[in-house]
mmCIF file of C-alpha atoms in Angstrom:
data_model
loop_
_atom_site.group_PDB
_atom_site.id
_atom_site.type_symbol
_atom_site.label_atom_id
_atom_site.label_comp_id
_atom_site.label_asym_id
_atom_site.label_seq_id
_atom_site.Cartn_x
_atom_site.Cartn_y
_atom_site.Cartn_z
ATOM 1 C CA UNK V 47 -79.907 130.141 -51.910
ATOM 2 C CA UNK V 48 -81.079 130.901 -48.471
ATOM 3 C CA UNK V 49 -80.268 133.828 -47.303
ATOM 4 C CA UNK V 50 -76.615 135.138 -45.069
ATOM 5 C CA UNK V 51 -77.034 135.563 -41.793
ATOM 6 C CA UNK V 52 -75.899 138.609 -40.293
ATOM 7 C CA UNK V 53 -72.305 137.386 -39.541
ATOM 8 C CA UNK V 54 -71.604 136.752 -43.608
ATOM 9 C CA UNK V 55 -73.511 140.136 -44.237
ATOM 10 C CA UNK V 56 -70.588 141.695 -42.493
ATOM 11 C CA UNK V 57 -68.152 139.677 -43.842
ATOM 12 C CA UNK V 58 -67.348 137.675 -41.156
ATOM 13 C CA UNK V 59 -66.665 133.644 -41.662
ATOM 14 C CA UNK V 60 -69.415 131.160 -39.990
ATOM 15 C CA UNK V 61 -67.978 129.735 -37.162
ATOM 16 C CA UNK V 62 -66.843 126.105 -38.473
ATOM 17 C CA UNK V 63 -67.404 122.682 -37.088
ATOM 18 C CA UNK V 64 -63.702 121.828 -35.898
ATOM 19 C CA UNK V 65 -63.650 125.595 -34.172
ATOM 20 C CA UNK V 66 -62.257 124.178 -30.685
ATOM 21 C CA UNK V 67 -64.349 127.219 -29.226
ATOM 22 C CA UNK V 68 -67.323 125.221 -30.507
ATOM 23 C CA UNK V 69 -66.981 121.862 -28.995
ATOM 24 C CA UNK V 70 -65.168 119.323 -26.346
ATOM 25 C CA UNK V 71 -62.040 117.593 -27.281
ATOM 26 C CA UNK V 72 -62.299 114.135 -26.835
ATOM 27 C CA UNK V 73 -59.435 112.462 -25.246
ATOM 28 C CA UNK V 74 -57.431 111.564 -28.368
ATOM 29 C CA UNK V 75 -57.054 115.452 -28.869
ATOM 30 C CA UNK V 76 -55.799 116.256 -25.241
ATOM 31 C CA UNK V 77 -52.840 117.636 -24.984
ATOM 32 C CA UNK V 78 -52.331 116.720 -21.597
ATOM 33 C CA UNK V 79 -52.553 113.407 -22.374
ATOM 34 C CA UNK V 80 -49.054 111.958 -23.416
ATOM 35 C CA UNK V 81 -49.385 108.534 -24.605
ATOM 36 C CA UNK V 82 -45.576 108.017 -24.360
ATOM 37 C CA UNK V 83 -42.298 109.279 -22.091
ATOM 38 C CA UNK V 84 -39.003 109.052 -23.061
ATOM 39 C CA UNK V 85 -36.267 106.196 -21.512
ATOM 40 C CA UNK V 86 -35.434 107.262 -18.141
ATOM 41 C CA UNK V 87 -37.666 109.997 -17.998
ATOM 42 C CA UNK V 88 -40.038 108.660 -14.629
ATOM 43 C CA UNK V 89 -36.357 107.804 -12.773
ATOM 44 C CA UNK V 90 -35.583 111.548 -13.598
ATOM 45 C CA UNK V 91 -38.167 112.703 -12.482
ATOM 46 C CA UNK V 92 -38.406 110.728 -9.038
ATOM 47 C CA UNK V 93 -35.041 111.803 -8.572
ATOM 48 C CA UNK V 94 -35.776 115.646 -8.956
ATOM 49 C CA UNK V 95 -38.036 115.407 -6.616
ATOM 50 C CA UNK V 96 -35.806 113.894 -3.918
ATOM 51 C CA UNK V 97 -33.471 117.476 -4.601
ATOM 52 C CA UNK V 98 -36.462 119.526 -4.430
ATOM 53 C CA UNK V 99 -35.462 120.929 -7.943
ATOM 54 C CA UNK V 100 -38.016 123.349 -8.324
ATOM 55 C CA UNK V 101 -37.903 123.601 -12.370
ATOM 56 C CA UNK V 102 -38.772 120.561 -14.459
ATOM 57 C CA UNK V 103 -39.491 121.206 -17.871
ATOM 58 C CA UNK V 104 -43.384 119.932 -18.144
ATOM 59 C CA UNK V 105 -44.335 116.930 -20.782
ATOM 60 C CA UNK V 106 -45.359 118.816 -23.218
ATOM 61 C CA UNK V 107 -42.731 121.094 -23.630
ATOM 62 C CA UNK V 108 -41.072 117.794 -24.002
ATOM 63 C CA UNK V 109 -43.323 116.144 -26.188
ATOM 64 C CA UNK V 110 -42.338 119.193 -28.341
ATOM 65 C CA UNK V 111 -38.854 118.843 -28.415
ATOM 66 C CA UNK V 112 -38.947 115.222 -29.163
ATOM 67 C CA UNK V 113 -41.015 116.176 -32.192
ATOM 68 C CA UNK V 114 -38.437 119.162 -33.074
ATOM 69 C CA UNK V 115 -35.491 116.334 -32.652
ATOM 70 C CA UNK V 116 -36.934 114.212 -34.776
ATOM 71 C CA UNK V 117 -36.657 116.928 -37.651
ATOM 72 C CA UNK V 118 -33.558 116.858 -37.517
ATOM 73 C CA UNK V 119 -31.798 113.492 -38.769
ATOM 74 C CA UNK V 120 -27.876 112.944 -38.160
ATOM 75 C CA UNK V 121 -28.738 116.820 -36.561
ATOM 76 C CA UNK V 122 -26.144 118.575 -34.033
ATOM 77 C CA UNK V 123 -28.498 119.795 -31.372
ATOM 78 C CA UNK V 124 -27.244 122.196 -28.605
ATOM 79 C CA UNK V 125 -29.282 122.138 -24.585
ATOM 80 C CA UNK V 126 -28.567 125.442 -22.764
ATOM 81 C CA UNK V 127 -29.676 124.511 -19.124
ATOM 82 C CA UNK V 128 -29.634 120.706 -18.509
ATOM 83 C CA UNK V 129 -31.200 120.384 -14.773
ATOM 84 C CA UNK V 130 -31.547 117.274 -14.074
ATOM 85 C CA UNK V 131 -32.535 115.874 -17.701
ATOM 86 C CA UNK V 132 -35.617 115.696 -17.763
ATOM 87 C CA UNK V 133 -35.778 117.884 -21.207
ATOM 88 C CA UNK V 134 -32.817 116.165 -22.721
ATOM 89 C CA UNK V 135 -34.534 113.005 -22.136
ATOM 90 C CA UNK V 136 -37.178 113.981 -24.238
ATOM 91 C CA UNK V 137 -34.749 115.530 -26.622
ATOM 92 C CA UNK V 138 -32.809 111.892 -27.260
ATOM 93 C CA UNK V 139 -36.380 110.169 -27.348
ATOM 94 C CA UNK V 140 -36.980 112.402 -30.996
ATOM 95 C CA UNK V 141 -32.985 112.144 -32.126
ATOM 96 C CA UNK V 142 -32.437 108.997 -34.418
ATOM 97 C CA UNK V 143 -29.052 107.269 -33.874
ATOM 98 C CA UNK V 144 -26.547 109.738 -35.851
ATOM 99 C CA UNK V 145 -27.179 112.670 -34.001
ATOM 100 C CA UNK V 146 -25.334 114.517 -30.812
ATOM 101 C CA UNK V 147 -26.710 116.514 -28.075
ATOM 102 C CA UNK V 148 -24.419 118.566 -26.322
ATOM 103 C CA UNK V 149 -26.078 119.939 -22.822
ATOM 104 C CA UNK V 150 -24.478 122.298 -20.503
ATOM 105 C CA UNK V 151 -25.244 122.940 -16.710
ATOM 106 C CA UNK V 152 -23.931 124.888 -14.123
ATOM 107 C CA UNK V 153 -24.962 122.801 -11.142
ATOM 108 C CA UNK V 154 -22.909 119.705 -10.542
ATOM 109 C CA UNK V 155 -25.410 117.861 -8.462
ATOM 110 C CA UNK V 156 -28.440 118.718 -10.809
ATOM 111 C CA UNK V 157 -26.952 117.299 -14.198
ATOM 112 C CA UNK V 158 -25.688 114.210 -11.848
ATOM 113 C CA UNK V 159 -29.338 112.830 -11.853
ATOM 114 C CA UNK V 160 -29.117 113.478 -15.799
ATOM 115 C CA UNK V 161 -25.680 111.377 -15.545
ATOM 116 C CA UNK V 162 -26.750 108.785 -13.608
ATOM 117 C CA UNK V 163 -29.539 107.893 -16.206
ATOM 118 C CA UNK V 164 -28.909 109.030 -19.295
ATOM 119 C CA UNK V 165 -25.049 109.039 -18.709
ATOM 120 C CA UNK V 166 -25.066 105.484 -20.946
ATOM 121 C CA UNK V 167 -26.069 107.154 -23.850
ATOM 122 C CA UNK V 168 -23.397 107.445 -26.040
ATOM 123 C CA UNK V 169 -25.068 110.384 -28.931
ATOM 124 C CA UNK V 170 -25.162 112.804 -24.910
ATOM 125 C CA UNK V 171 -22.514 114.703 -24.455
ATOM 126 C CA UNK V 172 -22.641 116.582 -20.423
ATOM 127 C CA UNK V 173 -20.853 119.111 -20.241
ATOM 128 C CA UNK V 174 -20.637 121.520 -16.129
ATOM 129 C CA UNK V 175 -19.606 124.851 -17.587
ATOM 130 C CA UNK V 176 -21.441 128.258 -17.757
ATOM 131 C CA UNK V 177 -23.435 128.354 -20.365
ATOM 132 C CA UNK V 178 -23.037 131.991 -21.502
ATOM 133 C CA UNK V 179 -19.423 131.356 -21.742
ATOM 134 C CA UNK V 180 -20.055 128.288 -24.034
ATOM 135 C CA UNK V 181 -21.787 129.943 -26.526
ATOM 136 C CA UNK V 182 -19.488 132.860 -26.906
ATOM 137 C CA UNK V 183 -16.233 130.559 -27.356
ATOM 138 C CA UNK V 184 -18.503 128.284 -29.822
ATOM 139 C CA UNK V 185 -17.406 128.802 -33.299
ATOM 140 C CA UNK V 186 -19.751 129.330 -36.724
ATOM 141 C CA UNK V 187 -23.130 127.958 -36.838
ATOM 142 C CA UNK V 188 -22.914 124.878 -35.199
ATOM 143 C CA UNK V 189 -26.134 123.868 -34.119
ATOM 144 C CA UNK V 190 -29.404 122.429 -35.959
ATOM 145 C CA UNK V 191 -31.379 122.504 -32.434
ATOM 146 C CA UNK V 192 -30.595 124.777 -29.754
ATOM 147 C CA UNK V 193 -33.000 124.235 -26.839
ATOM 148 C CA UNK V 194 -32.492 127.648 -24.611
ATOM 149 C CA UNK V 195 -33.629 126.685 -20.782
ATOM 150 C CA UNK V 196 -31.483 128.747 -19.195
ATOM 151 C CA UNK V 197 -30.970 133.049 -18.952
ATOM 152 C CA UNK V 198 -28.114 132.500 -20.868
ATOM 153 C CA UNK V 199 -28.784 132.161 -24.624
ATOM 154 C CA UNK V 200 -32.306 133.706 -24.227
ATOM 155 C CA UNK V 201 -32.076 136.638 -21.879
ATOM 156 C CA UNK V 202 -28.614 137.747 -22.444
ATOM 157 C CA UNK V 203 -26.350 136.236 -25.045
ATOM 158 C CA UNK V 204 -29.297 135.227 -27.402
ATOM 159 C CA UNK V 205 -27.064 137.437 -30.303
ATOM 160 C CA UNK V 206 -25.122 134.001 -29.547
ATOM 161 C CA UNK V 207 -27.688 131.529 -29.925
ATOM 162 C CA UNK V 208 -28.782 132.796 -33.099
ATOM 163 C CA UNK V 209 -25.038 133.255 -34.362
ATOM 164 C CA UNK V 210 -24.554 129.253 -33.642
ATOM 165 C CA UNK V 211 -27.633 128.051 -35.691
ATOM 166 C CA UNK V 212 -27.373 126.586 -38.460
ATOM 167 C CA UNK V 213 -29.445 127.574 -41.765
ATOM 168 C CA UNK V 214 -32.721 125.792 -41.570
ATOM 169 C CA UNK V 215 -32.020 125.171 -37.243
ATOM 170 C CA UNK V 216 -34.427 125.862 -34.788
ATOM 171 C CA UNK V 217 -33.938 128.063 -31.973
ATOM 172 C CA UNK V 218 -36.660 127.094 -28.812
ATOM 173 C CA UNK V 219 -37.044 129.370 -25.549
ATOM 174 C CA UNK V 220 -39.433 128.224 -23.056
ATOM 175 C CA UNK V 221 -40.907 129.904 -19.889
ATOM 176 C CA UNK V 222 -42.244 133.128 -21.855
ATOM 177 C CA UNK V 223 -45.413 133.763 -19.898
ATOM 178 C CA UNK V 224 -45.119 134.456 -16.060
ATOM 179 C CA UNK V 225 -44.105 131.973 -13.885
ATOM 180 C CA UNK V 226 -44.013 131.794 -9.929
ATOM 181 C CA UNK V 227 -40.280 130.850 -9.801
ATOM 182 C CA UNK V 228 -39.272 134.020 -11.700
ATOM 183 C CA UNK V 229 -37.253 136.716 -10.204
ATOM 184 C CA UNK V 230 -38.455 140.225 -9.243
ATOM 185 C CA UNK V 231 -38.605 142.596 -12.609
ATOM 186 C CA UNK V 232 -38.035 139.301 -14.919
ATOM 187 C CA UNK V 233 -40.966 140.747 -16.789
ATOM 188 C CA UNK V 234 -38.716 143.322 -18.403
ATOM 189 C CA UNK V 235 -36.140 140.874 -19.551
ATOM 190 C CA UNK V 236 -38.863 139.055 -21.412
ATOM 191 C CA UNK V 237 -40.333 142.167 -22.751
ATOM 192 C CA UNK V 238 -36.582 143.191 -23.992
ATOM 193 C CA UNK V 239 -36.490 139.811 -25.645
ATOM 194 C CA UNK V 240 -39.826 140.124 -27.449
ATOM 195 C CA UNK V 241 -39.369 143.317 -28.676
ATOM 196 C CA UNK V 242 -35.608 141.863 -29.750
ATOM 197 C CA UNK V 243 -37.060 138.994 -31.597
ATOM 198 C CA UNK V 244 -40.421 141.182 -32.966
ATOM 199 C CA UNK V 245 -37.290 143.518 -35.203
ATOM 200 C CA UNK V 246 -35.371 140.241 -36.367
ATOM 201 C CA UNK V 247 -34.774 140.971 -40.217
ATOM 202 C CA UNK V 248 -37.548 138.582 -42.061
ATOM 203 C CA UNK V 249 -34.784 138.063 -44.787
ATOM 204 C CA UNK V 250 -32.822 135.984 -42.295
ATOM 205 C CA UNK V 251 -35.427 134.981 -39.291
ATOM 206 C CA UNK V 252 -38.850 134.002 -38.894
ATOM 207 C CA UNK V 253 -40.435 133.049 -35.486
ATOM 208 C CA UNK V 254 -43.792 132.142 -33.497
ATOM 209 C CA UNK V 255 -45.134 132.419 -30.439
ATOM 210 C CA UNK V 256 -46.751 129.665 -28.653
ATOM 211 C CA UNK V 257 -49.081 130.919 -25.854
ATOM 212 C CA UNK V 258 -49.327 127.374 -24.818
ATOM 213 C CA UNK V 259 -48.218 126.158 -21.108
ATOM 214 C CA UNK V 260 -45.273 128.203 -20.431
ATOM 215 C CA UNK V 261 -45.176 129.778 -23.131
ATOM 216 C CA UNK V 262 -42.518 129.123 -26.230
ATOM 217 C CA UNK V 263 -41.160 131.007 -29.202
ATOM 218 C CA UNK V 264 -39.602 129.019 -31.549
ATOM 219 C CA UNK V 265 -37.004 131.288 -33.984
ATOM 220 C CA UNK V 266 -36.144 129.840 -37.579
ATOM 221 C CA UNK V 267 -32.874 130.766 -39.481
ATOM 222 C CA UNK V 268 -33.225 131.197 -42.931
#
């Protein structure tokens, strides 16, 4: 056998072939490049931009739901912050025809562009309320999906959003790593809610972080 190079010799692994430090991805292996949107998602989005609503969920958080949906079947599936739809669109792209999406909002005029064009659907439930108070009236574990794009459910009341999922649901929080619409001191309400999630009990939670766009943890109940 030759002989190990210096990086076995310490016990290191080679560097392999599909390392993505190691070469270009080709197209087909872009992440950027999303080779389908959801019904009504370009109207949404034109739409947004003629409010000047300044917080779109971006395409591949969506893609990502859609995928998450689609694990689901005849799943109950719970939006905390609808804006103007653009991530529920995505979210009813994934759900097959037995399952519900409930999506709450406090802004009248932003979940009227989700209305206008996803208003049809009849597995989209809109609902103008406060979110926080939502999700502490909501009884038992109700939810298989609970999409948290809001502060409520993920900066305060996320005891709540973990209360409401089901065994086997998926909790999602976007928006983890600093953006340029966040508020002065956010950072310590998303270093609270890290350290929070970091001393979930293993027996009944597992999670991941996602340093990927704007960032996304993803909590499992057991």
């Amino acid at each position: 056998m030759p002989p190990a190079d210096s990086a076995s010799r310490a016990g290191a692994m080679p560097k392999a072939s599909g390392d993505p430090s190691s070469r270009t991805l080709g197209n087909n292996m872009n992440d950027s490049c999303i080779s389908h949107v959801p019904d009504g998602y370009e109207e949404i989005l034109r739409d947004s931009k003629a409010i000047n609503f300044g917080m779109p969920s971006d395409m591949q958080t969506g893609a990502l739901l859609s995928v998450l949906a689609a694990s689901k079947p005849q799943g109950t599936i719970l939006e905390l912050g609808t804006g103007t739809g653009l991530g529920a669109a995505w979210l009813l792209g994934g759900m097959d025809d037995s399952s519900t999406l409930v999506s709450i909002e406090t802004n009248q005029e932003y979940q009227d562009v989700a209305r206008r064009h996803l208003g049809h659907d009849i597995r989209l439930k809109l609902i103008v309320d406060d979110a926080l108070l939502f999700i502490e009236a909501h009884e038992g574990d109700a939810f298989d999906l609970i999409y948290a794009d809001a502060m409520p459910g993920k900066y305060f009341g996320f005891e709540h959003s973990l209360r409401l999922l089901r065994r086997g649901g998926i909790l999602v929080l976007d928006d983890i790593l600093p953006q340029p619409n966040w508020p002065e001191n956010h950072q310590t309400s998303v270093d609270s809610l890290l350290q929070t999630i970091d001393g979930l009990p293993p027996k009944q939670f597992t999670s991941v972080k996602l340093c990927w766009y704007t960032g996304h943890i993803l909590v499992t109940k057991k």
